[in-house]
């Protein structure tokens, strides 16, 4: 999306993260006559926070701007039919362009934008990145269509996904691991050191068979390096227990700090059972 903004050659102003007062200042300064496009994500993948969609759309209407929202981290996972956060929040018809992926929740590759047919026609006619690229192969299209059809109907994966995320957050927090607050299925665990973050990820993979990406600068600010955990609906309790034990092992061996009064293993299990009874 950032690359698209750069390639467009348009002037850009960067608004502070989820700060609608700052967005309003920039929109006001640009004036109502000038064409404007507000570009944002609905669910931010590093902190797991969510954009204030209706407030952004209110400002777009007030100042005559169009809106472009990236739902890549939300499609399949939020909304009654899995269309994303804008569907969950009842804002789909207020956003001019919705961008999603066929990867991540849909498990394939490729992506899409959705919007008014005239706008889509303009992109089809003028976007070189689209025109001069081979189309997705039929097998991928069929697999993605099946995944979308399934997740439009079925709620069980979404419910289970939220349940798994809540359990991981509670378990790791009870164990004293520095879980960062998040409103969604993203579970960031703060490391605060780039080398240790990479080392923790490597050890989890080589010694425990668990792959969790290290997130370092420039994806996140220096000092906020983290492991970004995204449990799936198919991680059962035993797998989550193993994750917690592996993280505690890695934390101890890398000399990373735990929060106050981490619980003993038995105590932890007892309290987990209480929470999830
Ligand atoms: C916010 C965001 N938008 C878009 C993409 C690109 O999605 P895809 O891998 O399907 O091209 C990613 C990939 O991780 C992403 O994090």
XYZ file of N, CA and C and ligand atoms in Angstrom, residues 41 43 45 70 72-73 99-104 109-111, ligand 1:
61
model
N -5.169 0.885 7.456
C -5.529 -0.517 7.671
C -6.696 -0.563 8.643
N -7.171 -3.469 10.663
C -6.593 -4.185 11.805
C -5.075 -4.173 11.616
N -1.356 -5.234 12.140
C -0.866 -6.589 12.406
C 0.227 -6.665 13.455
N -7.138 -1.319 4.064
C -6.494 -2.626 3.921
C -7.045 -3.553 4.999
N -6.374 -6.825 5.047
C -5.633 -8.074 4.851
C -5.585 -8.938 6.124
N -5.427 -8.299 7.285
C -5.306 -9.075 8.521
C -6.653 -9.381 9.162
N -9.325 -3.499 0.446
C -8.273 -4.387 -0.073
C -8.184 -5.608 0.838
N -8.116 -6.782 0.220
C -7.975 -7.996 1.030
C -7.001 -8.957 0.380
N -6.691 -10.013 1.096
C -5.770 -11.027 0.576
C -6.484 -12.365 0.484
N -6.025 -13.197 -0.440
C -6.504 -14.582 -0.496
C -5.537 -15.491 0.271
N -4.454 -14.897 0.785
C -3.525 -15.630 1.647
C -4.052 -15.522 3.089
N -3.205 -15.639 4.062
C -3.587 -15.558 5.474
C -4.824 -16.425 5.755
N -3.126 -17.672 -2.216
C -2.208 -16.592 -2.569
C -2.972 -15.660 -3.509
N -2.555 -14.406 -3.543
C -3.258 -13.420 -4.370
C -4.072 -12.493 -3.493
N -4.780 -11.597 -4.131
C -5.556 -10.644 -3.341
C -6.556 -9.921 -4.213
C -1.086 -5.032 6.016
C -0.744 -5.914 4.864
N -1.281 -5.637 3.673
C -0.984 -6.416 2.595
C -0.154 -7.503 2.715
C 0.148 -8.301 1.481
O -0.621 -9.435 1.404
P -0.211 -10.576 0.388
O 0.895 -11.343 1.055
O -1.424 -11.369 0.175
O 0.286 -9.908 -0.855
C 0.416 -7.830 3.935
C 1.291 -9.021 4.051
O 1.648 -9.490 5.067
C 0.118 -7.007 5.044
O 0.649 -7.261 6.242
